[in-house]
Coordinates of C-alpha atoms in Angstrom, one line a residue:
X1 CA 27.7 63.5 47.1
X2 CA 24.7 61.6 48.6
X3 CA 24.7 59.1 45.8
X4 CA 28.4 58.4 46.3
X5 CA 27.9 58.2 50.0
X6 CA 25.1 55.7 49.6
X7 CA 27.2 53.6 47.2
X8 CA 30.2 53.6 49.6
X9 CA 27.9 52.4 52.4
X10 CA 26.4 49.6 50.2
X11 CA 29.9 48.6 49.0
X12 CA 31.1 48.2 52.6
X13 CA 28.1 46.1 53.4
X14 CA 28.5 43.9 50.3
X15 CA 32.1 43.4 51.1
X16 CA 31.4 42.4 54.7
X17 CA 28.7 40.0 53.5
X18 CA 30.9 38.5 50.8
X19 CA 28.7 39.6 48.0
X20 CA 29.8 40.4 44.5
X21 CA 29.1 43.7 42.9
X22 CA 29.5 45.9 39.8
X23 CA 29.5 49.7 39.4
X24 CA 27.4 51.2 36.6
X25 CA 28.5 54.7 35.5
X26 CA 27.0 57.0 32.9
X27 CA 30.2 57.9 31.0
X28 CA 28.8 59.7 27.9
X29 CA 25.5 61.2 26.8
X30 CA 24.5 62.4 23.3
X31 CA 21.3 64.5 23.3
X32 CA 19.0 64.6 26.2
X33 CA 19.1 62.3 29.2
X34 CA 17.6 62.2 32.8
X35 CA 21.1 61.6 34.2
X36 CA 24.4 63.2 33.1
X37 CA 27.9 61.7 32.9
X38 CA 29.1 60.8 36.4
X39 CA 25.8 59.3 37.5
X40 CA 26.5 56.0 39.2
X41 CA 24.7 52.9 40.5
X42 CA 26.1 50.0 42.5
X43 CA 24.6 46.6 41.7
X44 CA 25.1 43.5 44.0
X45 CA 24.8 39.9 42.8
X46 CA 21.5 39.5 44.7
X47 CA 19.9 42.3 42.6
X48 CA 20.2 45.3 45.0
X49 CA 20.4 48.7 43.3
X50 CA 22.0 51.7 45.0
X51 CA 22.0 55.0 43.1
X52 CA 20.6 55.6 39.6
X53 CA 21.7 55.9 36.0
X54 CA 18.3 57.1 34.6
X55 CA 14.8 58.1 35.7
X56 CA 13.9 54.4 36.0
X57 CA 13.6 53.5 32.3
X58 CA 17.0 51.9 32.1
X59 CA 17.5 50.3 35.5
X60 CA 15.8 47.0 34.6
X61 CA 18.1 46.2 31.7
X62 CA 21.0 47.8 33.5
X63 CA 20.5 45.3 36.3
X64 CA 20.8 42.4 33.8
X65 CA 24.0 43.9 32.2
X66 CA 25.5 44.4 35.7
X67 CA 24.8 40.8 36.7
X68 CA 26.4 39.7 33.4
X69 CA 29.5 41.8 34.2
X70 CA 29.6 40.2 37.7
X71 CA 29.3 36.7 36.2
X72 CA 32.0 37.4 33.6
X73 CA 34.1 39.4 36.1
X74 CA 34.9 42.0 33.4
X75 CA 34.0 45.6 32.4
X76 CA 31.3 46.1 29.8
X77 CA 30.1 49.2 27.8
X78 CA 26.4 49.3 26.9
X79 CA 24.8 51.9 24.8
X80 CA 21.1 52.8 25.2
X81 CA 19.3 54.8 22.5
X82 CA 16.4 56.5 24.2
X83 CA 15.6 58.6 21.1
X84 CA 13.9 55.6 19.3
X85 CA 10.1 56.2 19.4
X86 CA 9.1 52.5 19.2
X87 CA 7.2 51.7 22.4
X88 CA 9.3 48.6 22.9
X89 CA 12.5 50.6 23.1
X90 CA 14.1 52.2 26.2
X91 CA 13.3 55.7 27.2
X92 CA 9.9 56.1 25.4
X93 CA 8.3 56.6 28.8
X94 CA 10.4 59.7 29.5
X95 CA 10.9 60.9 25.9
X96 CA 14.6 61.5 26.7
X97 CA 15.6 61.6 23.1
X98 CA 19.2 60.8 23.8
X99 CA 21.9 58.2 23.6
X100 CA 23.3 57.0 26.9
X101 CA 26.6 55.1 27.3
X102 CA 26.9 53.2 30.5
X103 CA 30.1 51.4 31.7
X104 CA 29.7 48.4 34.0
X105 CA 32.7 47.6 36.1
X106 CA 33.2 44.4 38.0
X107 CA 34.4 45.2 41.5
X108 CA 37.5 43.4 42.8
X109 CA 37.1 43.9 46.5
X110 CA 40.8 42.9 47.1
X111 CA 42.0 45.7 44.8
X112 CA 42.7 48.8 46.9
X113 CA 42.3 50.9 43.7
X114 CA 39.0 49.5 42.5
X115 CA 36.4 52.1 41.4
X116 CA 34.6 52.4 44.7
X117 CA 37.8 52.6 46.7
X118 CA 38.8 55.5 44.5
X119 CA 35.4 57.1 45.2
X120 CA 35.9 56.6 48.9
X121 CA 39.0 58.9 48.7
X122 CA 36.7 61.7 47.5
X123 CA 34.8 61.5 50.7
X124 CA 37.8 61.5 53.0
X125 CA 38.2 65.3 53.0
X126 CA 35.9 68.2 52.3
X127 CA 37.8 69.1 49.1
X128 CA 37.0 69.0 45.4
X129 CA 38.3 66.0 43.5
X130 CA 38.3 64.5 40.0
X131 CA 37.9 60.8 39.1
X132 CA 39.2 59.7 35.7
X133 CA 37.4 56.9 33.8
X134 CA 38.6 55.5 30.4
X135 CA 36.2 53.7 28.1
X136 CA 35.4 53.1 24.4
X137 CA 32.1 53.4 22.7
X138 CA 33.3 50.5 20.6
X139 CA 32.0 47.6 22.8
X140 CA 34.4 45.2 21.2
X141 CA 37.4 47.2 22.5
X142 CA 38.7 46.8 26.1
X143 CA 37.2 49.0 28.7
X144 CA 39.9 50.2 31.2
X145 CA 37.3 51.8 33.6
X146 CA 37.9 54.0 36.6
X147 CA 41.6 54.4 37.1
X148 CA 42.6 57.7 38.7
X149 CA 41.7 59.8 41.8
X150 CA 43.0 63.4 41.8
X151 CA 42.6 66.1 44.4
X152 CA 45.3 68.7 43.8
X153 CA 48.8 69.3 42.6
X154 CA 50.0 67.2 45.6
X155 CA 48.1 64.1 44.4
X156 CA 50.5 61.4 43.3
X157 CA 50.0 60.1 39.8
X158 CA 51.8 57.0 38.6
X159 CA 54.0 57.5 35.5
X160 CA 51.4 55.6 33.5
X161 CA 48.8 58.3 34.1
X162 CA 51.1 61.4 34.3
X163 CA 49.9 62.5 30.9
X164 CA 46.5 63.2 32.3
X165 CA 47.6 65.6 35.0
X166 CA 47.2 68.8 33.0
X167 CA 43.6 68.0 32.1
X168 CA 42.8 66.8 35.6
X169 CA 44.0 70.1 37.0
X170 CA 42.0 72.0 34.5
X171 CA 38.8 70.2 35.4
X172 CA 39.5 70.8 39.1
X173 CA 40.0 74.5 38.4
X174 CA 36.9 74.9 36.1
X175 CA 34.8 72.7 38.5
X176 CA 33.1 71.1 35.5
X177 CA 32.9 67.4 34.4
X178 CA 34.4 66.8 31.0
X179 CA 34.1 64.0 28.4
X180 CA 36.7 64.0 25.6
X181 CA 38.3 61.6 23.1
X182 CA 42.0 60.8 23.8
X183 CA 44.8 58.6 22.6
X184 CA 46.2 56.4 25.4
X185 CA 48.9 53.8 24.8
X186 CA 48.5 54.2 21.1
X187 CA 44.8 53.4 21.3
X188 CA 41.7 55.6 20.9
X189 CA 39.5 56.0 24.0
X190 CA 37.1 58.4 25.6
X191 CA 37.9 59.9 29.0
X192 CA 35.4 60.9 31.6
X193 CA 36.9 63.5 33.9
X194 CA 34.3 63.5 36.6
X195 CA 34.4 66.6 38.9
X196 CA 33.2 65.7 42.4
X197 CA 32.7 68.8 44.5
X198 CA 33.4 68.9 48.2
X199 CA 30.5 68.0 50.4
X200 CA 28.1 70.9 51.2
X201 CA 28.2 71.9 54.9
X202 CA 25.0 73.6 56.2
X203 CA 25.4 75.3 59.5
X204 CA 22.1 76.3 61.2
X205 CA 22.2 78.8 64.0
X206 CA 19.1 77.9 65.9
X207 CA 17.4 74.9 67.5
X208 CA 13.7 75.7 67.4
X209 CA 11.0 73.5 66.0
X210 CA 11.2 75.3 62.6
X211 CA 14.8 74.0 62.2
X212 CA 13.7 70.3 62.2
X213 CA 12.3 70.2 58.6
X214 CA 15.3 72.1 57.3
X215 CA 17.6 69.5 58.9
X216 CA 15.5 66.7 57.4
X217 CA 15.5 68.2 53.8
X218 CA 19.2 69.0 53.8
X219 CA 20.0 65.5 55.0
X220 CA 17.9 64.0 52.2
X221 CA 20.2 65.9 49.8
X222 CA 23.3 64.4 51.4
X223 CA 24.5 67.7 52.9
X224 CA 26.5 67.8 56.1
X225 CA 24.2 69.4 58.6
X226 CA 25.3 71.1 61.8
X227 CA 22.9 72.6 64.4
X228 CA 24.1 75.0 67.0
X229 CA 22.3 77.2 69.6
X230 CA 23.0 78.5 73.1
X231 CA 19.8 76.9 74.6
X232 CA 20.6 73.7 76.4
X233 CA 17.0 72.3 76.4
X234 CA 16.5 72.8 72.7
X235 CA 19.9 71.8 71.4
X236 CA 19.9 68.0 71.7
X237 CA 20.7 65.2 69.3
X238 CA 17.3 63.6 70.2
X239 CA 15.6 66.6 68.6
X240 CA 17.7 66.5 65.5
X241 CA 18.7 62.9 64.8
X242 CA 19.5 63.6 61.1
X243 CA 22.1 66.3 62.0
X244 CA 25.7 65.4 61.7
X245 CA 26.4 67.5 64.8
X246 CA 24.4 69.3 67.4
X247 CA 26.3 71.7 69.6
X248 CA 25.5 74.1 72.4
X249 CA 27.5 77.2 71.5
X250 CA 27.3 80.7 72.9
X251 CA 27.1 83.4 70.2
X252 CA 30.5 84.9 71.0
X253 CA 32.3 81.6 70.2
X254 CA 30.1 80.5 67.2
X255 CA 32.3 80.7 64.1
X256 CA 35.4 79.1 65.7
X257 CA 33.6 75.8 66.0
X258 CA 33.2 75.2 62.3
X259 CA 35.4 74.6 59.3
X260 CA 34.4 77.4 57.0
X261 CA 35.1 77.4 53.2
X262 CA 33.3 78.1 49.9
X263 CA 31.2 75.0 50.4
X264 CA 29.8 76.2 53.7
X265 CA 26.3 77.7 54.0
X266 CA 24.9 79.3 57.0
X267 CA 21.3 80.0 58.0
X268 CA 20.7 82.2 61.0
X269 CA 17.3 81.4 62.6
X270 CA 17.6 81.5 66.4
X271 CA 14.8 84.0 66.7
X272 CA 17.2 85.9 69.0
X273 CA 18.3 89.1 67.4
X274 CA 21.4 89.6 69.4
X275 CA 22.6 86.0 68.9
X276 CA 22.1 86.3 65.1
X277 CA 23.8 89.6 65.0
X278 CA 26.9 88.4 66.7
X279 CA 27.1 85.3 64.5
X280 CA 26.7 87.5 61.4
X281 CA 29.5 89.8 62.7
X282 CA 31.8 86.8 63.0
X283 CA 31.0 85.6 59.5
X284 CA 31.8 88.9 57.7
X285 CA 35.5 88.0 57.2
X286 CA 34.9 84.3 56.5
X287 CA 34.7 82.8 53.0
X288 CA 31.3 81.1 53.5
X289 CA 29.4 80.9 50.2
X290 CA 26.0 81.9 51.7
X291 CA 24.5 83.4 54.8
X292 CA 20.8 83.3 55.1
X293 CA 18.9 85.4 57.7
X294 CA 15.4 84.4 58.7
X295 CA 13.1 87.3 59.2
X296 CA 11.8 90.4 57.3
X297 CA 14.0 92.6 55.2
X298 CA 13.8 95.3 57.9
X299 CA 15.6 92.9 60.3
X300 CA 18.5 92.5 58.0
X301 CA 18.7 96.3 57.3
X302 CA 18.8 96.9 61.1
X303 CA 21.6 94.3 61.4
X304 CA 23.6 96.1 58.8
X305 CA 23.1 99.4 60.6
X306 CA 24.1 97.9 64.0
X307 CA 27.2 96.3 62.4
X308 CA 28.3 99.6 61.0
X309 CA 27.8 101.2 64.4
X310 CA 30.1 98.5 65.8
X311 CA 32.8 99.5 63.4
X312 CA 32.2 96.7 60.9
X313 CA 32.5 97.4 57.2
X314 CA 29.7 95.7 55.3
X315 CA 30.7 96.1 51.6
X316 CA 28.4 95.6 48.7
X317 CA 30.3 92.4 47.8
X318 CA 29.6 91.1 51.3
X319 CA 26.0 91.9 51.0
X320 CA 25.8 89.8 47.8
X321 CA 26.3 86.6 49.8
X322 CA 23.9 87.6 52.6
X323 CA 20.3 86.5 51.9
X324 CA 17.5 88.1 53.9
X325 CA 14.7 87.3 53.9
X326 CA 16.1 83.8 53.4
X327 CA 14.6 81.5 50.8
X328 CA 13.0 81.6 47.4
X329 CA 9.6 83.4 46.9
X330 CA 7.3 80.4 46.7
X331 CA 4.6 81.6 49.1
X332 CA 6.0 79.7 52.0
X333 CA 4.3 80.0 55.4
X334 CA 4.7 76.9 57.4
X335 CA 8.1 75.8 58.8
X336 CA 8.2 72.9 56.2
X337 CA 7.4 75.3 53.3
X338 CA 10.1 77.7 54.5
X339 CA 12.6 74.9 54.8
X340 CA 11.8 73.9 51.2
X341 CA 12.3 77.5 50.0
X342 CA 15.6 77.8 51.9
X343 CA 17.0 74.5 50.6
X344 CA 16.0 75.4 47.0
X345 CA 17.7 78.8 47.3
X346 CA 20.9 77.3 48.6
X347 CA 20.9 74.7 45.8
X348 CA 20.4 77.6 43.3
X349 CA 23.3 79.5 44.8
X350 CA 25.4 76.4 44.8
X351 CA 24.9 75.8 41.1
X352 CA 25.0 79.4 40.1
X353 CA 21.3 79.4 39.0
X354 CA 18.6 81.9 39.5
X355 CA 15.8 79.7 40.8
X356 CA 13.3 80.5 38.0
X357 CA 10.9 78.0 36.5
X358 CA 12.4 75.7 33.9
X359 CA 9.4 76.5 31.5
X360 CA 10.9 79.9 30.9
X361 CA 14.4 78.6 30.1
X362 CA 15.1 78.7 26.4
X363 CA 18.4 76.8 26.5
X364 CA 19.1 73.2 27.6
X365 CA 18.4 72.2 31.2
X366 CA 21.9 70.9 31.6
X367 CA 25.2 72.1 30.1
X368 CA 26.9 69.8 27.6
X369 CA 29.8 67.9 29.2
X370 CA 31.1 66.4 26.0

């Protein structure tokens, strides 16, 4: 979501300053590539690049193609073959060994349904969404581009695009971006159904100095970050400028102050056992994806015992989403290292991964989306 957020901010700035712009989107990948379908980059007519469509090997030429799309005020499909081993060809620096199809869309700022305006709708609510983009790998054919925003069954689709509703709903349910060939208006196209998950919300119970690097790292990833503690002197916006909210909250009222859903992650690190215990108690019946508890395993075991003595039922299923000690085992000692291990663990849980080294992975790094 950070990439989309950055693109939206740059779009608003370009619009205000009367600049012209184009949106570059990776719409299809064959083989290996640094970025996957759905990666985006906004290009303004003065050469500013926001976002990325590769690891850097394609951006130079992509800038030229985007400027051409801006000049011609049209959509263009460009195919990059990074599997060619000639040093003069794209991708040799990274050895990507894949074919990348990128769609360049000229942005009509006066069109309320232009590609970035549709992306803006995904950021209006913390809910999953799908954006539909139609294109053709035949560069001589017309390139319809980004056409549809879909959030749920209540989303309104014009009659023109009603035939896509079943697939849009399927992508929303499966939470997986999909690229497939279709027939639309008696013509052959490819469709990118780009699944865009709701923004991650990280709620940190605690306002000590060790929270600062965790806020910084989570902010870099584009997560919503909320800091809460009962201590007035520690819990200030000045101490956590990158946090989306900083609240003074007493433990007995903690959970009621946050929207909690499956994209909500908690880390309890107040260094106050009673405060953390009360917060954990309130979270037991909530559908948060992850609850991390800072401290040794004996602390968490004691918390479970105390909760049971209070009459709380801590089932095995509940324990599966409670992580203590919090973080991946990377040998972390300093607050910065601990923050790194925590963010990495949350990302692994978010993606359903185990956090192991990629060198031991026998299958592809990324799942195929085609």
